[in-house]
mmCIF file of C-alpha atoms in Angstrom:
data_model
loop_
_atom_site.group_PDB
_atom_site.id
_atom_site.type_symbol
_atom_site.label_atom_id
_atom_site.label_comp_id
_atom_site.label_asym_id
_atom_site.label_seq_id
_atom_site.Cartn_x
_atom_site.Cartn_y
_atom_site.Cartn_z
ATOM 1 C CA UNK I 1 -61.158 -36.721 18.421
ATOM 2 C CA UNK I 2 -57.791 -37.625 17.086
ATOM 3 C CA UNK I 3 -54.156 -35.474 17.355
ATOM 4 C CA UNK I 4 -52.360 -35.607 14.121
ATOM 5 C CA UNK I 5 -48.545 -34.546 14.045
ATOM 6 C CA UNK I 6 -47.420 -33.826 11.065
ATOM 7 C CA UNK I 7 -43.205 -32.805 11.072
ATOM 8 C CA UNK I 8 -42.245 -31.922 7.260
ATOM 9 C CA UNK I 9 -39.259 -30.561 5.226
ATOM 10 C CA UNK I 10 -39.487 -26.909 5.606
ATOM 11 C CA UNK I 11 -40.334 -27.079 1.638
ATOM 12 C CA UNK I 12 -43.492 -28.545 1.886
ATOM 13 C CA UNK I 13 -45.109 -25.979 4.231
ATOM 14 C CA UNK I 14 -47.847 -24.541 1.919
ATOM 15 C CA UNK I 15 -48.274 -27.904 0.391
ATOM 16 C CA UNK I 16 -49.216 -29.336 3.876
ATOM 17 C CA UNK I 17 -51.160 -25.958 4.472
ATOM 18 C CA UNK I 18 -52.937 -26.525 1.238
ATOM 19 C CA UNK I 19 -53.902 -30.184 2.565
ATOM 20 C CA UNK I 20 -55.243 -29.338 5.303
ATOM 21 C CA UNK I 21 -57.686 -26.511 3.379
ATOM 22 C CA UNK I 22 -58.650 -29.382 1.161
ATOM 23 C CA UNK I 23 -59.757 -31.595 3.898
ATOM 24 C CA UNK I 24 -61.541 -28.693 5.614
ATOM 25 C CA UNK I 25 -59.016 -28.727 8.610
ATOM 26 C CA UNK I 26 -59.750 -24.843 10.161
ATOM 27 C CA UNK I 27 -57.450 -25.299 13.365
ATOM 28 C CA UNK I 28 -53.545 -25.950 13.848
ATOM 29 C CA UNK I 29 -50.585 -25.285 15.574
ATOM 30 C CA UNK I 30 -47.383 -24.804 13.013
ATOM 31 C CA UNK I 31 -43.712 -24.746 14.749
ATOM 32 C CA UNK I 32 -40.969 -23.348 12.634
ATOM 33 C CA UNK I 33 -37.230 -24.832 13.048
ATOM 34 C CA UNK I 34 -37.801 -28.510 13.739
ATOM 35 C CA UNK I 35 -34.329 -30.350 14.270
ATOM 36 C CA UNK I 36 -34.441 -34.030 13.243
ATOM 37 C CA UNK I 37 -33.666 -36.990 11.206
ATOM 38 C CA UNK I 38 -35.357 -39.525 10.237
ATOM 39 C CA UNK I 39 -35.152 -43.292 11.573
ATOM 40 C CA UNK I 40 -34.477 -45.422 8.359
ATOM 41 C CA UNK I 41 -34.036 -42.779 5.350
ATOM 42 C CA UNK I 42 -33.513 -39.231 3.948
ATOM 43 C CA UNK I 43 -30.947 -36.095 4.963
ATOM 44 C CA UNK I 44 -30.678 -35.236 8.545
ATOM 45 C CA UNK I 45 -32.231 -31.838 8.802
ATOM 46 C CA UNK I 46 -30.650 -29.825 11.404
ATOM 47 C CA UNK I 47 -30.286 -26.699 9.824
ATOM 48 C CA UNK I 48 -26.480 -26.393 10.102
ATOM 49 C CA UNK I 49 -23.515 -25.638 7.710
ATOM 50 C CA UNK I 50 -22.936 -29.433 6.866
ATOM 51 C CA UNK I 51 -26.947 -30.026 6.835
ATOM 52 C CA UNK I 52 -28.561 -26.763 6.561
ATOM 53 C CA UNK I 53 -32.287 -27.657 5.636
ATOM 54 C CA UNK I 54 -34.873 -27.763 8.629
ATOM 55 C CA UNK I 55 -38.077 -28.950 9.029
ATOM 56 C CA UNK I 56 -41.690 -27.682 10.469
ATOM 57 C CA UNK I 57 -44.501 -29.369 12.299
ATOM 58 C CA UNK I 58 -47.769 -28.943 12.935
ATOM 59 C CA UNK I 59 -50.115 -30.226 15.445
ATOM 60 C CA UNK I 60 -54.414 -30.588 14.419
ATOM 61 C CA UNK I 61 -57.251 -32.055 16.374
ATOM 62 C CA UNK I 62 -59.650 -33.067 14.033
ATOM 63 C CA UNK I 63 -62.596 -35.306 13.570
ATOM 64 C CA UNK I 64 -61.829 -39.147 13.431
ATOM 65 C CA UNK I 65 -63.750 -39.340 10.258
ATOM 66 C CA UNK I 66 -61.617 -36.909 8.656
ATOM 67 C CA UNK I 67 -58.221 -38.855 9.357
ATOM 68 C CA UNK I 68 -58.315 -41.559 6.188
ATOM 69 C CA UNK I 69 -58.647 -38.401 3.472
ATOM 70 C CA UNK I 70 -55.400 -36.499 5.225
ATOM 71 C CA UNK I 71 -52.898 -39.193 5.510
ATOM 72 C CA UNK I 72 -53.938 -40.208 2.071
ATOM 73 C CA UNK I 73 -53.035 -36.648 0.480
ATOM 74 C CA UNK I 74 -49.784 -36.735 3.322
ATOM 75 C CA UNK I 75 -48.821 -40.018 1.361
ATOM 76 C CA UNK I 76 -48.983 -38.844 -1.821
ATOM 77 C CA UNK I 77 -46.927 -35.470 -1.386
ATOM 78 C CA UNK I 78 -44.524 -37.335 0.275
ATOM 79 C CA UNK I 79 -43.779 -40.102 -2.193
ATOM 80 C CA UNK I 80 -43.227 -37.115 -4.965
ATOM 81 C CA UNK I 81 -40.260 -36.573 -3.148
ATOM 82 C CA UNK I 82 -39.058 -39.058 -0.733
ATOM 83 C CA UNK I 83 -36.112 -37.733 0.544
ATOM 84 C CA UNK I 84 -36.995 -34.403 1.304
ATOM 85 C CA UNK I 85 -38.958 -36.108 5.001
ATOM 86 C CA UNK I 86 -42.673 -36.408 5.797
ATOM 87 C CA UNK I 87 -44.055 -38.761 8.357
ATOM 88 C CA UNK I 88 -47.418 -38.324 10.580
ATOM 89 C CA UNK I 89 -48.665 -40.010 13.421
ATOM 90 C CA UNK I 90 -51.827 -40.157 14.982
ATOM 91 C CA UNK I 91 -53.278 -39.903 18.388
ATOM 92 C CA UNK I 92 -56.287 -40.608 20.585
ATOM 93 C CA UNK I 93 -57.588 -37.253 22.254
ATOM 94 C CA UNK I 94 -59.114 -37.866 25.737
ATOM 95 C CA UNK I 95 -60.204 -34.878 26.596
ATOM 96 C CA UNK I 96 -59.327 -31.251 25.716
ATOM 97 C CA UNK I 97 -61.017 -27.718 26.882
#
């Protein structure tokens, strides 16, 4: 099994939602009022006055097979708009209950 994180510009939420439908992705865990900025480009998002947007994450433990297909549809949303802040990493799972 592989972890994917997913951490996303609060305006994407049901476009990542959406994605994971598509790919057939049942389980998740979405967290609300992620603080961050990113390490070469885009806004800081820390939901203050001075930068007041903020961004969400979500965690899924899917299938290695079904990996390829979601970082592909990640990709494309976030080249529409580049500086609103997508980015995804993937992990090995070991072992879960």
């Amino acid at each position: 099994m592989k972890a994917v994180y997913i951490i996303f510009n609060q305006a994407y939420y049901e476009s990542v939602l959406s994605i994971l439908e598509y790919c057939n992705i049942r389980g998740f865990t979405h967290q609300e009022n992620v603080r961050g900025r990113g390490s070469h480009t885009g806004e800081p998002h820390y939901g203050s006055h001075a930068w007041p947007t903020l961004n969400h994450s979500v965690w899924t433990i899917i299938e290695p097979e079904k990996v390829p297909q979601l970082l592909t549809l990640l990709r494309r949303l976030d080249k529409k708009t580049e500086k609103q802040g997508l980015r995804a990493f993937v992990l090995p799972v070991e072992e879960m209950i």
